[in-house]
CSV table of C-alpha atoms in Angstrom, one decimal:
chain,number,residue,atom,x,y,z
A,39,MET,CA,66.8,94.8,126.2
A,40,ILE,CA,68.7,98.0,125.8
A,41,PRO,CA,69.6,99.5,129.3
A,42,THR,CA,68.7,103.1,130.3
A,43,ARG,CA,71.5,105.4,129.0
A,44,PRO,CA,73.8,107.0,131.5
A,45,ALA,CA,74.4,110.8,131.7
A,46,HIS,CA,77.5,110.7,129.4
A,47,ALA,CA,76.7,110.2,125.8
A,48,LEU,CA,76.0,106.6,125.1
A,49,HIS,CA,75.1,105.5,121.5
A,50,VAL,CA,73.8,102.0,120.8
A,51,VAL,CA,74.1,100.3,117.4
A,52,ARG,CA,73.5,96.8,116.1
A,53,VAL,CA,76.5,95.4,114.2
A,54,PHE,CA,76.6,92.7,111.5
A,55,CYS,CA,72.9,92.8,110.8
A,56,GLY,CA,71.4,90.2,108.5
A,57,PRO,CA,70.2,90.9,104.9
A,58,ASP,CA,66.8,91.8,106.2
A,59,GLY,CA,68.2,94.5,108.6
A,60,GLN,CA,67.4,92.4,111.6
A,61,GLY,CA,69.9,90.6,114.0
A,62,GLY,CA,73.2,92.2,114.7
A,63,ASN,CA,75.2,92.3,117.9
A,64,PRO,CA,74.3,95.3,120.1
A,65,LEU,CA,77.3,97.6,120.8
A,66,GLY,CA,77.5,100.4,123.4
A,67,VAL,CA,79.7,103.4,122.4
A,68,ILE,CA,80.7,106.1,124.9
A,69,ARG,CA,81.3,109.0,122.6
A,70,ASP,CA,83.4,111.0,125.2
A,71,GLY,CA,85.9,108.6,126.7
A,72,ALA,CA,87.3,111.4,128.9
A,73,ALA,CA,84.0,111.2,130.9
A,74,VAL,CA,85.2,107.7,132.1
A,75,PRO,CA,89.0,108.0,132.2
A,76,ASP,CA,89.8,105.2,134.7
A,77,GLN,CA,90.1,101.6,133.4
A,78,ALA,CA,88.4,100.1,136.4
A,79,ALA,CA,85.5,102.5,136.0
A,80,ARG,CA,85.2,101.6,132.3
A,81,ARG,CA,85.1,97.9,133.1
A,82,ALA,CA,82.4,98.6,135.7
A,83,LEU,CA,80.4,100.6,133.3
A,84,ALA,CA,80.7,97.9,130.6
A,85,ALA,CA,79.5,95.4,133.1
A,86,GLU,CA,76.6,97.6,134.1
A,87,LEU,CA,75.5,98.1,130.5
A,88,GLY,CA,75.8,94.4,129.8
A,89,PHE,CA,76.8,94.5,126.1
A,90,SER,CA,79.2,91.9,124.9
A,91,GLU,CA,81.5,94.9,124.3
A,92,THR,CA,81.5,98.6,125.0
A,93,VAL,CA,83.7,101.2,123.3
A,94,PHE,CA,85.1,104.3,124.8
A,95,ILE,CA,86.2,106.9,122.2
A,96,ASP,CA,89.3,108.7,123.5
A,97,ASP,CA,90.1,110.7,120.4
A,98,ALA,CA,87.7,110.7,117.4
A,99,ASP,CA,90.1,112.6,115.2
A,100,SER,CA,92.9,110.0,115.5
A,101,GLY,CA,90.6,107.1,115.9
A,102,ARG,CA,92.0,106.2,119.3
A,103,LEU,CA,89.6,104.1,121.4
A,104,ASP,CA,89.3,101.5,124.2
A,105,ILE,CA,87.2,98.2,124.1
A,106,HIS,CA,85.8,96.5,127.2
A,107,THR,CA,83.7,93.4,127.8
A,108,PRO,CA,81.9,93.2,131.2
A,109,SER,CA,85.1,91.6,132.6
A,110,VAL,CA,88.2,92.3,130.5
A,111,ARG,CA,89.8,94.9,128.2
A,112,LEU,CA,90.3,93.8,124.6
A,113,PRO,CA,93.1,94.9,122.4
A,114,PHE,CA,91.1,94.1,119.3
A,115,ALA,CA,87.5,93.1,118.5
A,116,GLY,CA,85.6,93.2,115.2
A,117,HIS,CA,82.1,94.2,116.0
A,118,PRO,CA,83.1,97.2,118.2
A,119,LEU,CA,85.4,98.6,115.4
A,120,VAL,CA,82.8,98.1,112.6
A,121,GLY,CA,80.1,99.7,114.8
A,122,THR,CA,82.3,102.6,116.0
A,123,ALA,CA,83.4,103.4,112.4
A,124,TRP,CA,79.8,103.5,111.3
A,125,LEU,CA,78.8,105.7,114.2
A,126,LEU,CA,81.5,108.2,113.6
A,127,ARG,CA,80.5,108.7,110.0
A,128,HIS,CA,76.8,108.9,111.1
A,129,LEU,CA,77.9,111.7,113.5
A,130,GLY,CA,79.7,113.5,110.6
A,131,ARG,CA,83.2,112.4,111.6
A,132,PRO,CA,84.2,109.5,109.2
A,133,VAL,CA,87.6,107.9,109.8
A,134,ASP,CA,90.2,106.1,107.7
A,135,VAL,CA,91.7,104.3,110.6
A,136,LEU,CA,90.8,103.3,114.2
A,137,ARG,CA,93.4,102.7,116.9
A,138,PRO,CA,92.5,100.2,119.6
A,139,SER,CA,95.4,99.0,121.7
A,140,ALA,CA,96.4,96.3,119.2
A,141,GLY,CA,97.3,98.8,116.5
A,142,ALA,CA,96.1,100.8,113.6
A,143,VAL,CA,93.0,99.3,111.9
A,144,PRO,CA,92.1,100.5,108.4
A,145,VAL,CA,88.5,101.4,107.8
A,146,MET,CA,86.5,101.2,104.5
A,147,TYR,CA,83.0,102.5,104.0
A,148,ASP,CA,80.8,100.6,101.5
A,149,GLY,CA,77.5,102.4,100.9
A,150,GLU,CA,75.3,103.8,103.6
A,151,ASP,CA,75.2,100.9,106.1
A,152,VAL,CA,78.2,98.6,105.4
A,153,VAL,CA,81.6,99.1,107.0
A,154,TRP,CA,84.8,97.0,106.6
A,155,VAL,CA,87.8,97.0,108.9
A,156,ARG,CA,91.1,95.1,108.5
A,157,GLY,CA,92.9,93.3,111.2
A,158,ARG,CA,95.7,90.8,111.7
A,159,PRO,CA,95.2,87.1,112.7
A,160,GLU,CA,97.5,87.4,115.7
A,161,TRP,CA,95.2,90.0,117.2
A,162,SER,CA,92.5,87.4,117.6
A,163,ALA,CA,94.7,84.7,119.0
A,164,GLY,CA,93.3,82.5,121.8
A,165,ARG,CA,89.9,81.7,120.2
A,166,ARG,CA,89.4,78.1,119.3
A,167,THR,CA,87.3,76.9,116.4
A,168,GLU,CA,85.5,73.6,116.1
A,169,GLU,CA,83.9,72.3,112.9
A,170,TYR,CA,80.6,70.5,113.1
A,171,ALA,CA,79.2,68.2,110.5
A,172,THR,CA,76.1,70.2,109.6
A,173,PRO,CA,74.4,73.5,110.4
A,174,THR,CA,71.7,71.6,112.1
A,175,ASP,CA,74.3,70.3,114.6
A,176,VAL,CA,75.4,73.8,115.3
A,177,ASP,CA,71.8,75.0,115.8
A,178,ALA,CA,71.1,72.0,118.1
A,179,LEU,CA,73.4,73.3,120.8
A,180,ASP,CA,71.4,74.5,123.8
A,181,GLY,CA,74.3,76.3,125.4
A,182,PRO,CA,78.1,76.4,125.5
A,183,PRO,CA,79.8,73.0,125.1
A,184,PRO,CA,81.8,71.9,128.2
A,185,GLY,CA,85.2,73.5,128.7
A,186,GLU,CA,86.8,76.9,129.2
A,187,GLY,CA,87.9,79.6,126.9
A,188,PRO,CA,86.3,81.2,123.8
A,189,LEU,CA,84.9,78.7,121.3
A,190,TYR,CA,83.6,79.3,117.7
A,191,VAL,CA,81.5,76.3,116.5
A,192,TRP,CA,80.7,76.3,112.8
A,193,ALA,CA,79.7,74.2,109.8
A,194,TRP,CA,79.6,74.7,106.1
A,195,ARG,CA,76.2,75.7,104.6
A,196,ASP,CA,77.7,75.8,101.1
A,197,ARG,CA,81.4,75.1,100.9
A,198,GLY,CA,81.6,76.2,97.2
A,199,ALA,CA,80.0,79.6,98.0
A,200,GLY,CA,82.0,80.0,101.2
A,201,THR,CA,78.9,80.3,103.4
A,202,VAL,CA,79.1,79.2,107.0
A,203,ARG,CA,76.8,78.7,110.0
A,204,ALA,CA,78.5,79.7,113.3
A,205,ARG,CA,77.9,80.4,117.0
A,206,TYR,CA,80.3,81.8,119.5
A,207,PHE,CA,80.6,81.1,123.2
A,208,PRO,CA,83.0,83.4,125.1
A,209,ARG,CA,83.0,81.1,128.2
A,210,ARG,CA,84.4,83.9,130.4
A,211,GLY,CA,81.9,83.6,133.2
A,212,ASP,CA,80.9,87.3,132.9
A,213,GLY,CA,77.2,86.8,132.0
A,214,ILE,CA,77.7,86.8,128.2
A,215,VAL,CA,76.7,83.2,127.4
A,216,GLU,CA,76.6,83.5,123.6
A,217,ASP,CA,77.8,86.3,121.4
A,218,GLU,CA,75.4,87.2,118.5
A,219,ALA,CA,78.1,88.2,116.1
A,220,THR,CA,81.9,88.0,116.6
A,221,GLY,CA,84.3,89.6,114.2
A,222,ALA,CA,87.5,88.4,115.9
A,223,ALA,CA,86.4,84.8,115.8
A,224,ALA,CA,85.4,85.3,112.1
A,225,LEU,CA,88.9,86.6,111.5
A,226,THR,CA,90.4,83.5,113.1
A,227,LEU,CA,88.2,81.1,111.1
A,228,THR,CA,89.0,83.0,107.8
A,229,HIS,CA,92.8,82.7,108.6
A,230,GLU,CA,92.5,79.0,109.3
A,231,LEU,CA,90.5,78.3,106.1
A,232,GLY,CA,92.4,80.7,104.0
A,233,ARG,CA,89.5,82.0,102.0
A,234,ALA,CA,86.7,84.6,102.0
A,235,LEU,CA,83.6,83.7,104.0
A,236,ASP,CA,80.0,84.7,104.4
A,237,ILE,CA,79.1,83.8,108.0
A,238,ARG,CA,75.6,83.6,109.4
A,239,GLN,CA,76.0,83.7,113.2
A,240,GLY,CA,73.6,83.8,116.1
A,241,THR,CA,69.9,84.3,115.5
A,242,GLY,CA,70.1,86.5,112.4
A,243,SER,CA,73.5,88.1,111.9
A,244,ARG,CA,75.9,88.2,108.9
A,245,ILE,CA,79.6,88.7,108.8
A,246,ARG,CA,81.6,88.8,105.6
A,247,THR,CA,85.4,88.3,105.5
A,248,ARG,CA,88.0,88.9,102.9
A,249,PRO,CA,91.7,87.9,103.2
A,250,TYR,CA,94.4,90.1,101.7
A,251,PRO,CA,97.9,89.1,100.3
A,252,ASP,CA,99.7,91.0,103.1
A,253,GLY,CA,98.1,88.6,105.7
A,254,THR,CA,95.4,91.1,107.0
A,255,ILE,CA,91.8,90.1,106.9
A,256,ALA,CA,88.9,92.4,106.3
A,257,LEU,CA,85.7,92.0,108.3
A,258,GLY,CA,82.5,93.6,106.9
A,259,GLY,CA,78.9,94.0,107.8
A,260,SER,CA,75.8,96.1,108.0
A,261,VAL,CA,75.1,98.4,111.0
A,262,ARG,CA,71.8,99.9,112.2
A,263,PRO,CA,71.2,102.4,115.0
A,264,VAL,CA,69.2,101.6,118.1
A,265,PRO,CA,66.9,104.5,119.0
A,266,PRO,CA,67.1,105.8,122.6
A,267,ARG,CA,64.5,104.6,125.0
A,268,PRO,CA,61.8,107.2,125.8
């Protein structure tokens, strides 16, 4: 359920939608970050909104922004960057680069709905991956496996084609039990496997990845707007 939008400009999009346009991880974007300048206030607003991540755009021209979960500030995250790049173009302000605290992230637009961003594997450090025998085993999980720390469980759907079934459990204790689509975890898995992937995550999301010779990895996916509630 999308929360009622606050007085400052909040946009909501679904990021990494499936081929049918459904699925995708909801993202909140505060267009004017100056309206919420304090880090504690940003974290509190992110917790109030309840999205897995909320973006605060500090300077649209330079691409400078801030990413918050309900409990922590993130230096890099895939779905917030893909969603924000799409939104800025939708608002008539396309960008070539976004600048979260991790560093400069190149942006590539691919048609009307698909956006790619390129990040470095070290920016997604700390996420553990665990391979399961079959996609059925991944689907059978009724919640996060025991343990602490972010976990990306996955299985090959078609090894030759590079298609993967995955689910992501942040295990942060902040109310986000499972993430619908997680770009940073997809980046980690792509780095570990050393190949391009087509990942089907959550209930209906799709993340595509592409490694580059310089060590960066591109994350791509489709974005759809979420209309404001009446």
